[in-house]
Short mmCIF file of C-alpha atoms and ligand atoms in Angstrom, two decimals:
data_model
loop_
_atom_site.label_atom_id
_atom_site.label_comp_id
_atom_site.label_asym_id
_atom_site.label_seq_id
_atom_site.Cartn_x
_atom_site.Cartn_y
_atom_site.Cartn_z
CA MET A 1 -35.40 70.15 52.68
CA SER A 2 -36.15 72.18 49.56
CA VAL A 3 -39.15 70.08 48.49
CA LYS A 4 -42.48 71.51 49.64
CA LEU A 5 -45.97 70.03 49.54
CA SER A 6 -48.86 71.79 47.82
CA GLN A 7 -52.20 72.23 49.60
CA ASP A 8 -53.59 69.35 47.50
CA GLU A 9 -50.76 67.11 48.66
CA VAL A 10 -51.20 68.08 52.30
CA LEU A 11 -54.87 67.07 52.11
CA ARG A 12 -54.11 63.86 50.22
CA TYR A 13 -51.39 62.71 52.62
CA SER A 14 -53.13 63.99 55.76
CA ARG A 15 -53.10 60.59 57.51
CA HIS A 16 -49.34 60.31 57.05
CA LEU A 17 -48.79 63.81 58.39
CA MET A 18 -50.32 62.78 61.72
CA ILE A 19 -47.90 59.88 62.28
CA PRO A 20 -44.84 61.01 64.27
CA ASP A 21 -42.55 58.68 62.26
CA VAL A 22 -43.60 60.20 58.94
CA GLY A 23 -45.00 63.72 59.42
CA LEU A 24 -44.57 66.59 56.99
CA GLU A 25 -40.85 65.95 56.90
CA GLY A 26 -41.24 62.29 55.97
CA GLN A 27 -43.86 63.11 53.37
CA CYS A 28 -41.48 65.62 51.77
CA LYS A 29 -38.82 62.90 51.69
CA LEU A 30 -41.27 60.63 49.89
CA LYS A 31 -42.04 63.37 47.37
CA ALA A 32 -38.32 63.94 46.76
CA ALA A 33 -37.61 60.21 46.42
CA SER A 34 -37.39 58.03 43.33
CA VAL A 35 -37.95 54.28 43.23
CA LEU A 36 -37.43 51.80 40.40
CA VAL A 37 -39.68 48.74 40.36
CA VAL A 38 -38.46 45.91 38.12
CA GLY A 39 -41.54 43.91 37.11
CA THR A 40 -45.22 44.83 37.02
CA GLY A 41 -46.57 41.37 37.83
CA GLY A 42 -47.81 39.85 41.08
CA LEU A 43 -45.28 41.60 43.33
CA GLY A 44 -45.02 44.76 41.26
CA SER A 45 -48.78 45.33 41.43
CA PRO A 46 -49.11 46.03 45.18
CA VAL A 47 -45.67 47.66 45.33
CA LEU A 48 -46.55 50.15 42.59
CA LEU A 49 -50.05 50.84 43.91
CA TYR A 50 -48.88 51.52 47.46
CA LEU A 51 -45.84 53.59 46.44
CA ALA A 52 -48.06 55.67 44.14
CA ALA A 53 -50.68 56.10 46.87
CA ALA A 54 -48.01 57.01 49.42
CA GLY A 55 -46.76 59.86 47.24
CA VAL A 56 -43.31 58.65 46.17
CA GLY A 57 -42.46 61.50 43.81
CA ARG A 58 -41.00 59.57 40.92
CA ILE A 59 -41.55 55.88 40.22
CA GLY A 60 -39.87 53.94 37.41
CA VAL A 61 -41.60 50.88 36.00
CA VAL A 62 -39.77 48.23 33.93
CA ASP A 63 -41.50 45.42 32.05
CA TYR A 64 -41.50 44.10 28.49
CA ASP A 65 -44.71 42.09 28.58
CA VAL A 66 -48.37 42.62 27.73
CA VAL A 67 -51.27 41.93 30.07
CA ASP A 68 -52.62 38.40 29.72
CA VAL A 69 -55.95 37.26 31.15
CA SER A 70 -54.13 34.65 33.30
CA ASN A 71 -52.27 37.50 35.06
CA LEU A 72 -55.41 38.98 36.59
CA GLN A 73 -55.81 36.36 39.33
CA ARG A 74 -53.00 38.17 41.21
CA GLN A 75 -51.68 41.16 39.20
CA VAL A 76 -54.24 43.57 40.62
CA ILE A 77 -52.80 46.73 39.08
CA HIS A 78 -54.09 45.58 35.68
CA SER A 79 -57.71 45.36 34.61
CA THR A 80 -59.69 43.10 32.30
CA GLN A 81 -59.89 46.02 29.87
CA ALA A 82 -56.08 46.18 29.80
CA VAL A 83 -55.67 42.64 28.46
CA GLY A 84 -53.39 42.89 25.42
CA GLN A 85 -51.96 46.28 26.46
CA LEU A 86 -48.37 46.91 27.48
CA LYS A 87 -47.99 46.19 31.18
CA VAL A 88 -46.00 49.37 31.81
CA GLU A 89 -48.72 51.50 30.21
CA SER A 90 -51.51 49.70 32.04
CA ALA A 91 -49.61 50.18 35.33
CA ARG A 92 -48.87 53.85 34.68
CA GLN A 93 -52.51 54.60 33.94
CA ARG A 94 -53.74 52.92 37.10
CA MET A 95 -51.06 54.64 39.23
CA LEU A 96 -51.93 58.07 37.86
CA ASP A 97 -55.63 57.38 38.36
CA LEU A 98 -54.80 56.69 41.97
CA ASN A 99 -52.44 59.63 42.35
CA PRO A 100 -52.00 62.20 39.58
CA LEU A 101 -49.52 64.18 41.70
CA ILE A 102 -46.63 61.77 41.09
CA GLN A 103 -44.41 61.09 38.08
CA VAL A 104 -44.28 57.64 36.51
CA ASP A 105 -41.40 56.75 34.14
CA VAL A 106 -41.96 53.67 32.00
CA TYR A 107 -39.36 51.39 30.44
CA ASN A 108 -41.05 49.01 28.03
CA GLU A 109 -38.06 46.74 27.63
CA LEU A 110 -36.34 43.71 29.07
CA PHE A 111 -34.15 44.66 32.02
CA THR A 112 -30.71 43.50 30.87
CA SER A 113 -27.02 43.96 31.52
CA ALA A 114 -27.02 46.46 28.66
CA ASN A 115 -29.55 48.92 30.12
CA ALA A 116 -29.70 48.11 33.88
CA MET A 117 -26.95 50.42 35.12
CA GLN A 118 -28.16 53.40 33.14
CA ILE A 119 -31.72 52.97 34.44
CA VAL A 120 -30.82 52.18 38.08
CA GLN A 121 -28.58 55.23 38.43
CA LYS A 122 -31.62 57.50 38.10
CA TYR A 123 -33.28 56.09 41.26
CA ASP A 124 -32.67 56.01 45.03
CA VAL A 125 -34.14 52.57 45.76
CA VAL A 126 -34.72 49.49 43.57
CA VAL A 127 -37.47 46.91 44.09
CA ASP A 128 -36.95 43.36 42.83
CA ALA A 129 -40.43 42.32 41.71
CA THR A 130 -39.15 39.84 39.14
CA ASP A 131 -40.08 36.23 38.60
CA ASN A 132 -36.83 34.62 37.44
CA PHE A 133 -33.28 34.00 38.58
CA PRO A 134 -31.32 35.76 35.80
CA THR A 135 -33.12 39.07 36.44
CA ARG A 136 -32.89 38.60 40.22
CA TYR A 137 -29.08 38.24 40.08
CA LEU A 138 -28.92 41.16 37.66
CA VAL A 139 -30.95 43.38 40.01
CA ASN A 140 -28.69 42.39 42.90
CA ASP A 141 -25.46 42.98 41.03
CA VAL A 142 -26.46 46.30 39.54
CA CYS A 143 -27.61 47.49 42.98
CA VAL A 144 -24.30 46.44 44.59
CA LEU A 145 -22.28 48.13 41.84
CA ALA A 146 -24.40 51.28 41.93
CA GLY A 147 -24.63 51.37 45.74
CA LYS A 148 -28.45 51.22 45.86
CA PRO A 149 -30.65 49.17 48.20
CA ASP A 150 -32.44 46.19 46.58
CA VAL A 151 -35.81 45.50 48.19
CA TYR A 152 -36.22 41.82 47.39
CA GLY A 153 -39.31 39.63 47.29
CA SER A 154 -40.08 36.25 45.81
CA ILE A 155 -43.11 33.98 45.76
CA PHE A 156 -44.08 30.41 44.99
CA ARG A 157 -47.46 28.77 45.62
CA PHE A 158 -48.19 29.62 49.30
CA GLU A 159 -44.68 30.71 50.32
CA GLY A 160 -42.83 33.97 50.04
CA GLN A 161 -39.56 35.64 51.04
CA VAL A 162 -38.64 39.27 51.67
CA SER A 163 -35.42 41.07 52.52
CA VAL A 164 -33.58 44.31 51.95
CA PHE A 165 -30.20 43.73 50.35
CA ASP A 166 -28.04 46.76 50.94
CA ALA A 167 -24.40 45.85 50.39
CA LEU A 168 -23.25 49.12 51.97
CA ASN A 169 -24.83 48.10 55.29
CA GLY A 170 -25.33 44.34 55.11
CA PRO A 171 -25.40 41.24 52.92
CA CYS A 172 -26.48 41.07 49.29
CA TYR A 173 -28.48 38.38 47.47
CA ARG A 174 -25.27 36.64 46.40
CA CYS A 175 -24.09 36.48 50.04
CA LEU A 176 -27.19 34.36 50.65
CA PHE A 177 -27.23 32.47 47.33
CA PRO A 178 -23.72 32.53 45.78
CA GLU A 179 -24.80 30.27 42.92
CA PRO A 180 -28.13 29.98 41.12
CA PRO A 181 -29.99 26.67 41.47
CA PRO A 182 -29.48 24.18 38.63
CA PRO A 183 -31.73 25.13 35.68
CA GLY A 184 -35.19 23.61 36.01
CA LEU A 185 -34.82 22.61 39.68
CA VAL A 186 -36.95 25.45 41.02
CA PRO A 187 -40.26 25.66 39.14
CA THR A 188 -41.48 29.08 38.04
CA CYS A 189 -44.94 30.35 38.95
CA ALA A 190 -45.95 29.59 35.34
CA GLU A 191 -44.99 25.96 35.96
CA GLY A 192 -45.91 25.48 39.61
CA GLY A 193 -48.64 28.04 40.16
CA VAL A 194 -48.99 30.79 42.74
CA PHE A 195 -51.71 31.55 45.28
CA GLY A 196 -53.24 34.84 44.12
CA VAL A 197 -53.16 36.71 47.44
CA LEU A 198 -49.56 35.76 48.24
CA PRO A 199 -47.88 38.48 46.15
CA GLY A 200 -50.24 40.94 47.85
CA THR A 201 -48.76 40.01 51.23
CA ILE A 202 -45.13 39.92 50.09
CA GLY A 203 -45.40 42.99 47.84
CA SER A 204 -47.02 44.98 50.66
CA ILE A 205 -44.04 44.19 52.89
CA GLN A 206 -41.70 45.30 50.11
CA ALA A 207 -43.59 48.59 49.75
CA THR A 208 -43.41 49.02 53.55
CA GLU A 209 -39.64 48.56 53.45
CA VAL A 210 -39.25 51.08 50.64
CA ILE A 211 -41.20 53.71 52.57
CA LYS A 212 -39.19 52.97 55.73
CA LEU A 213 -35.91 53.34 53.83
CA ILE A 214 -37.00 56.69 52.41
CA THR A 215 -38.47 58.17 55.58
CA GLY A 216 -36.02 56.57 57.99
CA ALA A 217 -38.90 55.17 60.06
CA GLY A 218 -38.25 51.99 62.04
CA THR A 219 -35.56 49.41 61.32
CA PRO A 220 -35.11 48.23 57.75
CA LEU A 221 -35.03 44.53 56.91
CA VAL A 222 -31.27 44.64 56.25
CA GLY A 223 -29.47 41.45 57.29
CA LYS A 224 -32.75 39.60 57.80
CA LEU A 225 -34.76 37.30 55.57
CA ILE A 226 -38.47 36.84 56.27
CA LEU A 227 -40.00 33.52 55.23
CA TYR A 228 -43.78 33.59 55.08
CA ASP A 229 -46.08 30.58 54.72
CA ALA A 230 -49.69 31.49 54.02
CA LEU A 231 -50.97 27.99 54.84
CA ASP A 232 -50.13 28.21 58.53
CA VAL A 233 -49.70 32.00 58.68
CA SER A 234 -46.13 31.69 59.91
CA PHE A 235 -43.42 34.32 59.64
CA GLN A 236 -39.87 33.13 60.23
CA THR A 237 -37.00 35.60 60.53
CA ILE A 238 -33.57 34.37 59.52
CA LYS A 239 -30.52 36.45 60.36
CA LEU A 240 -28.21 36.91 57.41
CA ARG A 241 -24.55 37.75 57.51
CA LYS A 242 -22.37 39.30 54.90
CA ASN A 243 -20.34 36.60 53.17
CA PRO A 244 -16.68 37.63 53.43
CA HIS A 245 -16.02 35.73 50.20
CA CYS A 246 -19.00 37.17 48.30
CA LYS A 247 -18.04 37.46 44.65
CA ILE A 248 -19.58 40.90 44.29
CA CYS A 249 -19.79 42.63 47.67
CA GLY A 250 -16.82 40.98 49.39
CA PRO A 251 -13.45 42.70 49.90
CA GLU A 252 -11.97 41.05 46.82
CA PRO A 253 -14.82 40.97 44.31
CA GLU A 254 -14.54 38.86 41.18
CA VAL A 255 -17.63 40.37 39.61
CA THR A 256 -16.82 44.00 38.87
CA HIS A 257 -19.25 44.58 36.02
CA LEU A 258 -22.57 43.13 34.87
CA ILE A 259 -22.31 39.70 33.26
CA ASP A 260 -24.52 37.50 31.06
CA TYR A 261 -27.14 36.41 33.60
CA GLU A 262 -28.99 34.01 31.30
CA GLU A 263 -25.73 32.15 30.81
CA PHE A 264 -24.89 32.36 34.54
CA CYS A 265 -28.26 30.79 35.47
CA GLY A 266 -28.65 28.59 32.40
CA LEU A 267 -32.16 30.01 32.04
CA PRO A 268 -34.01 32.62 30.01
CA ALA A 269 -34.79 35.90 31.79
CA HIS A 270 -38.56 35.43 31.78
CA ASP A 271 -40.99 32.86 33.06
CA GLN A 272 -42.28 31.66 29.73
CA GLY A 273 -40.86 28.53 28.27
CA VAL A 274 -38.54 28.72 25.34
CA ASP A 275 -38.09 25.97 22.97
CA HIS A 276 -34.49 24.90 22.71
CA LEU A 277 -35.28 21.47 21.34
CA ALA A 278 -34.26 20.50 17.84
CA ALA A 279 -37.18 19.68 15.56
CA GLU A 280 -36.33 15.97 15.56
CA TRP A 281 -37.29 15.77 19.25
CA GLU A 282 -40.67 17.43 18.80
CA ILE A 283 -44.01 16.12 17.65
CA GLU A 284 -46.92 18.29 16.54
CA PRO A 285 -50.34 17.66 18.12
CA SER A 286 -51.84 16.74 14.71
CA GLU A 287 -49.07 14.21 14.08
CA LEU A 288 -49.58 12.62 17.49
CA ALA A 289 -53.33 12.50 16.91
CA ALA A 290 -52.78 10.69 13.60
CA LYS A 291 -50.43 8.18 15.20
CA LEU A 292 -52.83 7.48 18.05
CA LYS A 293 -55.69 7.09 15.57
CA ALA A 294 -53.60 4.56 13.64
CA ARG A 295 -53.20 2.71 16.94
CA GLN A 296 -49.46 3.03 16.98
CA ASP A 297 -47.88 1.77 20.17
CA ILE A 298 -47.03 5.03 21.94
CA CYS A 299 -46.37 5.59 25.61
CA LEU A 300 -47.83 8.97 26.55
CA VAL A 301 -46.21 10.49 29.64
CA ASP A 302 -47.85 13.43 31.39
CA VAL A 303 -45.16 15.28 33.37
CA ARG A 304 -47.56 17.77 34.95
CA GLU A 305 -48.70 17.68 38.58
CA ALA A 306 -51.62 15.38 39.37
CA VAL A 307 -53.85 18.36 40.16
CA GLU A 308 -53.56 19.59 36.57
CA GLN A 309 -55.35 16.48 35.34
CA GLN A 310 -58.49 17.96 36.88
CA VAL A 311 -58.38 20.49 34.05
CA SER A 312 -57.41 18.37 31.08
CA MET A 313 -55.90 14.99 30.31
CA LEU A 314 -55.09 12.66 27.43
CA PRO A 315 -56.60 9.19 27.76
CA GLY A 316 -54.09 6.49 28.55
CA ALA A 317 -51.34 8.91 29.59
CA ARG A 318 -49.13 7.92 32.51
CA LEU A 319 -48.58 10.56 35.12
CA ILE A 320 -44.96 11.09 36.14
CA PRO A 321 -44.57 14.66 37.46
CA TYR A 322 -41.48 16.45 36.14
CA GLY A 323 -39.85 16.46 39.59
CA GLU A 324 -39.99 12.66 39.75
CA ILE A 325 -38.94 11.80 36.23
CA GLY A 326 -35.25 11.45 37.07
CA SER A 327 -35.89 8.84 39.74
CA ARG A 328 -38.58 6.96 37.75
CA VAL A 329 -36.92 6.50 34.35
CA ASN A 330 -36.78 2.76 34.97
CA GLU A 331 -40.57 2.58 34.78
CA LEU A 332 -40.34 3.48 31.09
CA ASP A 333 -39.58 1.10 28.24
CA ARG A 334 -36.61 2.24 26.16
CA ASN A 335 -37.83 0.30 23.13
CA GLN A 336 -41.24 1.88 23.04
CA GLU A 337 -41.91 5.25 21.42
CA ILE A 338 -42.47 7.80 24.19
CA VAL A 339 -44.23 11.15 23.89
CA LEU A 340 -43.88 13.56 26.82
CA PHE A 341 -46.25 16.43 27.44
CA CYS A 342 -47.05 19.12 30.00
CA ARG A 343 -49.16 22.29 29.91
CA THR A 344 -47.22 24.22 27.28
CA GLY A 345 -44.19 22.07 26.45
CA THR A 346 -41.58 23.61 28.76
CA ARG A 347 -41.42 21.08 31.57
CA SER A 348 -41.72 18.19 29.13
CA ALA A 349 -38.82 19.60 27.08
CA ARG A 350 -36.69 19.46 30.21
CA ALA A 351 -37.99 15.99 31.04
CA LEU A 352 -36.96 14.93 27.54
CA GLN A 353 -33.40 16.12 28.21
CA ILE A 354 -33.36 13.92 31.32
CA LEU A 355 -34.52 10.91 29.31
CA LEU A 356 -31.95 11.59 26.58
CA GLY A 357 -29.33 11.82 29.31
CA ALA A 358 -30.48 8.41 30.56
CA GLY A 359 -29.93 6.94 27.10
CA PHE A 360 -33.49 7.00 25.74
CA GLN A 361 -33.67 7.48 21.97
CA LYS A 362 -37.31 6.99 20.95
CA VAL A 363 -38.69 9.96 22.81
CA LYS A 364 -40.45 13.13 21.66
CA ASN A 365 -41.92 16.25 23.18
CA LEU A 366 -45.49 17.32 22.36
CA ARG A 367 -44.98 20.80 20.93
CA GLY A 368 -47.05 23.39 22.78
CA GLY A 369 -48.19 20.85 25.36
CA ILE A 370 -51.74 19.80 26.11
CA ASN A 371 -52.88 23.39 25.54
CA ALA A 372 -51.80 23.13 21.89
CA TRP A 373 -53.52 19.74 21.68
CA ALA A 374 -56.73 21.34 22.99
CA GLU A 375 -56.43 24.16 20.49
CA GLN A 376 -55.59 22.08 17.44
CA VAL A 377 -57.06 18.62 18.01
CA GLU A 378 -59.72 18.72 20.69
CA PRO A 379 -61.42 22.13 20.82
CA GLY A 380 -63.81 21.04 23.61
CA MET A 381 -60.90 20.59 26.00
CA TYR A 382 -59.97 23.34 28.50
CA ARG A 383 -56.81 25.38 27.94
CA TYR A 384 -55.26 26.94 31.06
ZN1 ZN B 1 -22.70 39.84 48.81
#
């Protein structure tokens, strides 16, 4: 191998050089390697920190977001000082603080069908550290088309999954999940929450797999899916097989180029809610406050989880969590004016679609959710 380590690098990576499965040769492979990490959130944080520490020579970082204070409970690459900064810049600084001997490329943009192929082609391995289905299918498809391994991880509350999708040697993500779930069925971490340590566990396994792929140590997680549950500390290994009818990695692929993944999944490619409701279905917090003050007969429906009422609640609101609304529509009076709300207005907007589908007419969504109410009407109330 033409890559050589400097004396500084030999000292820095000394503990790797003593392991037979890595050694000087493996460390040179790490230095020569390039890895793209899509997402600098919960999963991206440990992945990026460990790959930087391990001496992966060139690391690409893709994200479009800025650091928010609610990220810091789990996104440990970012600091309180970095709140408001670009995530890619915050991540690069921390990685270079940890290891100035590596190169960090930043892409401050959404990862889309328009730029994915061009970016992925510059790297040996891709890490899926995303938080939404459109980007996850995009990462899979671009990896299959470009012939790169996709080191996959996903998290929700106390549960996580990890695998290595390498279509050249095993199944891909579409072999496992040919179709995305119906929009809104699987809550995002922004809607359902995530245990802060969980991405540390899952992201550390992803980083392990990347380093194994590069050095050739051990057996990669190809053809296997690990399911981890933090509550009972259980790891389940599921064997995966290549789907002979897979639309992208099968012998007769239908998908031969990148598609519109937001359309494919019926979802936006980020975890923040977008407002697709027409104005007639929305009510502003101030307007609702005025109506309640005038004692208008309004049925307030809180579609959050019960636990969220520990933080904030509107007096008199009925709790019907979003997941139950479809089966409990009969509890609501079609003739009464109904106002739905959640934390920020995303879940309640979807709940409203369900009610409209069930023939309700006098129903509105509280714009911005209870957080907007707290901000605009009741400043003493917690926002979260
Ligand atoms: Zn496949």
